PDB file of C-alpha atoms in Angstrom:
ATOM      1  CA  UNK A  26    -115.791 -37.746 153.848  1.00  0.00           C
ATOM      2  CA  UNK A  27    -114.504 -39.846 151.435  1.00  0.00           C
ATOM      3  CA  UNK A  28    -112.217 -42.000 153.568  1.00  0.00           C
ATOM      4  CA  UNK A  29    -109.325 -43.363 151.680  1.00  0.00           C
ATOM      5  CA  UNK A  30    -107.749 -46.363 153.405  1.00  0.00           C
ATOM      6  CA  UNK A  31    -104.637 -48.380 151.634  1.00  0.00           C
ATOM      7  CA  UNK A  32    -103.741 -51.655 152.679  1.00  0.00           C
ATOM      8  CA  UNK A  33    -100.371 -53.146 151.711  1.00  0.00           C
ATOM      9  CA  UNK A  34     -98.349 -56.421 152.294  1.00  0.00           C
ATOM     10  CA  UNK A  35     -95.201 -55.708 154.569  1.00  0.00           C
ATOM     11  CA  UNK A  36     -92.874 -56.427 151.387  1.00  0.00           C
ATOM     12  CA  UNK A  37     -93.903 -53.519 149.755  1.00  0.00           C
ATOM     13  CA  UNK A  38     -92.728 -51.113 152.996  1.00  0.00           C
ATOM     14  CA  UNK A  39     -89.744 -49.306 150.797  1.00  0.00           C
ATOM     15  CA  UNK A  40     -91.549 -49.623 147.502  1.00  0.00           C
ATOM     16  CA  UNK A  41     -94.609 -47.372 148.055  1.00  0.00           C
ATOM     17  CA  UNK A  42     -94.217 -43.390 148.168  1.00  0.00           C
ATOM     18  CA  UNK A  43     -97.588 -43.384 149.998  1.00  0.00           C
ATOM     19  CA  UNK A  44     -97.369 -39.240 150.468  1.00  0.00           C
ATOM     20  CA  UNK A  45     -97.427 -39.188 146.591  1.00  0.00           C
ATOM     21  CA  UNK A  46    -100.525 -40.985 146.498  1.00  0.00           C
ATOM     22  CA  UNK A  47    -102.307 -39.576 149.190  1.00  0.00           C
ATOM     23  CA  UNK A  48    -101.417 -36.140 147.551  1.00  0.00           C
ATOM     24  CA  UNK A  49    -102.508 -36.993 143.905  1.00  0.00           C
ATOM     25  CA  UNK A  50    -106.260 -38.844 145.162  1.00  0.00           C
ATOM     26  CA  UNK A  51    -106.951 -35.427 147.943  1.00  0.00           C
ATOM     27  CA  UNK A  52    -106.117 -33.047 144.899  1.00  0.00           C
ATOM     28  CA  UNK A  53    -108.446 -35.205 142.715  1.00  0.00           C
ATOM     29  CA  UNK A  54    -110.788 -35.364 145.506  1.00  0.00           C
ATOM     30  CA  UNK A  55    -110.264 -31.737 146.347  1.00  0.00           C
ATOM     31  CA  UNK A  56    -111.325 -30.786 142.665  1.00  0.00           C
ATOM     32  CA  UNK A  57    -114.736 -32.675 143.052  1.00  0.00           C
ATOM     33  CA  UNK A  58    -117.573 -30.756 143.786  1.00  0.00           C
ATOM     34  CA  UNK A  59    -119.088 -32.973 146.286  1.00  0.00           C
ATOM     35  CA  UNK A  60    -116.404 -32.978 148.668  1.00  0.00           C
ATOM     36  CA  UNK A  61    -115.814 -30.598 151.064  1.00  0.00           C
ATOM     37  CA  UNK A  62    -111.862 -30.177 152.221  1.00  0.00           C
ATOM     38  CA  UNK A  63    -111.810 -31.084 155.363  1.00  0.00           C
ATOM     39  CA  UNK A  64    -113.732 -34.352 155.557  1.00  0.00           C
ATOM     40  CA  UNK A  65    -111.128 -35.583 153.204  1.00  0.00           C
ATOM     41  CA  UNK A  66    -108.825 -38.601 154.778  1.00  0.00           C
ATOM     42  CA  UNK A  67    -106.099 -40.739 154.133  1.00  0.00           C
ATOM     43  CA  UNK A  68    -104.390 -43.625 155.867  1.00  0.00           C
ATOM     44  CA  UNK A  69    -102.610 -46.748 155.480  1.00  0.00           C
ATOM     45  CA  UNK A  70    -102.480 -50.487 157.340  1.00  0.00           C
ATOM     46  CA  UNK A  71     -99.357 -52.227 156.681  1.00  0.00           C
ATOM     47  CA  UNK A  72    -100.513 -55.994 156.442  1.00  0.00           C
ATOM     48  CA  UNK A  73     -97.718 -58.490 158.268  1.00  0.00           C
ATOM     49  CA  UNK A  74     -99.695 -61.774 157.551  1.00  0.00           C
ATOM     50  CA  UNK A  75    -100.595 -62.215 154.040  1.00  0.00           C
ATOM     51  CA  UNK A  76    -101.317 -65.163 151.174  1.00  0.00           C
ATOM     52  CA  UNK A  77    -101.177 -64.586 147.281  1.00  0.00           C
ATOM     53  CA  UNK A  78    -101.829 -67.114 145.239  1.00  0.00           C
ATOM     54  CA  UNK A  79     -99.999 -69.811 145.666  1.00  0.00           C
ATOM     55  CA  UNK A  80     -97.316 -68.478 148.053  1.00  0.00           C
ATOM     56  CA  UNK A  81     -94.170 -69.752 146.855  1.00  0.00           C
ATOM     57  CA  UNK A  82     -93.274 -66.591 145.617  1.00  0.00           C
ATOM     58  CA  UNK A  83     -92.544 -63.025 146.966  1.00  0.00           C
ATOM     59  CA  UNK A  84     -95.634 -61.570 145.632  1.00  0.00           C
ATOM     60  CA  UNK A  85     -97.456 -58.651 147.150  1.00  0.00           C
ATOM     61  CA  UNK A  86    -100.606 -56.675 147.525  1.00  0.00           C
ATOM     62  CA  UNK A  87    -101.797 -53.142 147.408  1.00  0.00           C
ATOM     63  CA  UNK A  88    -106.310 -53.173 148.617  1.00  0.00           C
ATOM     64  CA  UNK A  89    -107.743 -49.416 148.792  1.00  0.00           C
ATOM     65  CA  UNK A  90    -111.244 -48.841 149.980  1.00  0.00           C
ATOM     66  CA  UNK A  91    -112.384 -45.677 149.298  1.00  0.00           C
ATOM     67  CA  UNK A  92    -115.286 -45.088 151.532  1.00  0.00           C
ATOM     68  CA  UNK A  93    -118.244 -42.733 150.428  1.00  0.00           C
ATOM     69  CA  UNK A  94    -121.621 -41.679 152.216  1.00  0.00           C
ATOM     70  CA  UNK A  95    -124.437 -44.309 151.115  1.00  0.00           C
ATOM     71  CA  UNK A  96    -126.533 -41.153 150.209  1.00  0.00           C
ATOM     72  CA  UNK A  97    -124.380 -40.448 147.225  1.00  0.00           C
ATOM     73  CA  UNK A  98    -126.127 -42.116 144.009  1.00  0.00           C
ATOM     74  CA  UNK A  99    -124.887 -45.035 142.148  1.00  0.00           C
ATOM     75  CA  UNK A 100    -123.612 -43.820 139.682  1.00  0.00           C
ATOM     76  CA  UNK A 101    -121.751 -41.416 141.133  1.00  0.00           C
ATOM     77  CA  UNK A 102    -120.009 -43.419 143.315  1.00  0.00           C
ATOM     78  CA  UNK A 103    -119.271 -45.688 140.324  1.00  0.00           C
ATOM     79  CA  UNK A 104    -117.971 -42.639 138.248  1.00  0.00           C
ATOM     80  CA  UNK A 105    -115.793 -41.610 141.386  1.00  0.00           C
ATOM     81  CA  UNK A 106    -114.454 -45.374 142.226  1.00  0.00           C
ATOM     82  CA  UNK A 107    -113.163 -45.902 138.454  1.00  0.00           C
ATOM     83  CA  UNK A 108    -111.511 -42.089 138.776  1.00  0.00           C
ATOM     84  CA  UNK A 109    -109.623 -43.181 141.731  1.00  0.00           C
ATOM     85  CA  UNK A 110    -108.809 -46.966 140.749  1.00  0.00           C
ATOM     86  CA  UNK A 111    -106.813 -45.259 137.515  1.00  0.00           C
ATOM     87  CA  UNK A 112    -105.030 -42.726 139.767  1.00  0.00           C
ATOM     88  CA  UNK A 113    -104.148 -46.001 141.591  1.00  0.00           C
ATOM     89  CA  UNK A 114    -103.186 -47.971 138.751  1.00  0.00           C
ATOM     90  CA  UNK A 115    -100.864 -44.962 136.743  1.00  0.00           C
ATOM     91  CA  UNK A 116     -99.555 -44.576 140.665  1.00  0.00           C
ATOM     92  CA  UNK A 117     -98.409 -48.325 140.748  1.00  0.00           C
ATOM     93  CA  UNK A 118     -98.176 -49.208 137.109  1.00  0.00           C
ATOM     94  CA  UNK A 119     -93.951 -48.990 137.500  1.00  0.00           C
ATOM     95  CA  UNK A 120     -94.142 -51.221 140.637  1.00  0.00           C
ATOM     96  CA  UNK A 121     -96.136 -53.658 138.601  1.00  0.00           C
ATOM     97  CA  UNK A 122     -93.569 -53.869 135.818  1.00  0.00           C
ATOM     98  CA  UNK A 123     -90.788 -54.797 137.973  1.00  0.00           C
ATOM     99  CA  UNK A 124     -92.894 -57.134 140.434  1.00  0.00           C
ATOM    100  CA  UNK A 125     -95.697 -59.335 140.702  1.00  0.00           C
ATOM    101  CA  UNK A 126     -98.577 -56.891 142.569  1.00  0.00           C
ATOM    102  CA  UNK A 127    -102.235 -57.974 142.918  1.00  0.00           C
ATOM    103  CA  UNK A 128    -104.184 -53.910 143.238  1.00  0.00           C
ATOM    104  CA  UNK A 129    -107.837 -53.739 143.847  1.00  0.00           C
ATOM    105  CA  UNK A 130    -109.806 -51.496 145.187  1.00  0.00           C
ATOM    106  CA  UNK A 131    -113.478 -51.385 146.662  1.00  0.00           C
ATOM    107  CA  UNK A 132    -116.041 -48.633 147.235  1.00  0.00           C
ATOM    108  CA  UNK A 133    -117.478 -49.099 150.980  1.00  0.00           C
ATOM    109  CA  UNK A 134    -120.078 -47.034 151.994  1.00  0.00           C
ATOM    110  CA  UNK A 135    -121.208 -45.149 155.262  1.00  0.00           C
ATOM    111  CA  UNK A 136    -124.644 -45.452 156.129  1.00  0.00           C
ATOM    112  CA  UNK A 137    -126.246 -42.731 157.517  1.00  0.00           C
ATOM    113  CA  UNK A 138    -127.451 -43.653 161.458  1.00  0.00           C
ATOM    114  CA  UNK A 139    -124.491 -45.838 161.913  1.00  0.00           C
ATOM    115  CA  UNK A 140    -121.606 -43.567 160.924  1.00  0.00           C
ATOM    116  CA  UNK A 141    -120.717 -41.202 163.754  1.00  0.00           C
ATOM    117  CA  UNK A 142    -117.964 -38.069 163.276  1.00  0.00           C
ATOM    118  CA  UNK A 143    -116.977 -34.971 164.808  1.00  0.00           C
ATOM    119  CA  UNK A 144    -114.566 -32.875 162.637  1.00  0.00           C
ATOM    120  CA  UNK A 145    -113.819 -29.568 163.134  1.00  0.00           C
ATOM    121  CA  UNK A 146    -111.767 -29.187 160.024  1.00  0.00           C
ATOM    122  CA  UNK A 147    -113.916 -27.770 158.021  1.00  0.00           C
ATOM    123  CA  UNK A 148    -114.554 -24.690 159.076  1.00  0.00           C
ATOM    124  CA  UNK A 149    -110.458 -23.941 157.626  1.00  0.00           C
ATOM    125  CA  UNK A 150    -111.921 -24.600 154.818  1.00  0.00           C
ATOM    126  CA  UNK A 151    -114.834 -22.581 154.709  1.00  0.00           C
ATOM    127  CA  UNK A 152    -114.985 -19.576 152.180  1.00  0.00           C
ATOM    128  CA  UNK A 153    -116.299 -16.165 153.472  1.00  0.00           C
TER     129      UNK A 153
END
């Protein structure tokens, strides 16, 4: 874990570079103590139906939530949202120059007892 889920109106299909991203938050990830390799993820929902403000005009919408372990403190998970919202917002500040983008981003969190995961990616990862 951390999960790193991006959701994005349909009008922003051609506008994204989504491997970019995903590359620049896993090497920021990658670099952080806490997080082993291979229970790193990325993935993205392209939303079809969507509302923003008052929707007369062809504005759009980027929502990440970056999903940690509920076991992590606070502030740590505070320190490591606002590291990963400014990736996001250097990552879409050009899109937001030329267009009308709401970004935000939320920290979920994985309870232990009611997140379930088999992963066998780690051991790759593992040094000897």
């Amino acid at each position: 874990m951390p999960h790193f889920i991006v959701e994005y109106s349909a009008n922003l299909e051609h506008e994204l570079d989504l491997d970019r991203l995903f590359a620049n938050v896993h090497r920021q990830l990658i670099a952080m103590p806490q997080f082993p390799t291979g229970g790193i993820r990325s993935r993205a929902r392209r939303i079809e139906h969507y509302c923003f403000a008052d929707g007369l005009g062809d504005y759009a919408g980027v929502h990440v939530e970056l999903k940690l372990s509920a076991t992590r403190p606070q502030a740590m998970r505070e320190e490591i949202g606002q590291r990963i919202f400014a990736t996001l917002e250097a990552h879409f500040a050009d899109l937001q120059a030329r267009r009308f983008l709401a970004l935000s981003m939320e920290v979920g969190l994985f309870h232990p007892g009611s997140f379930f995961n088999s992963n066998n990616l780690h051991a790759l990862f593992e040094h000897p």
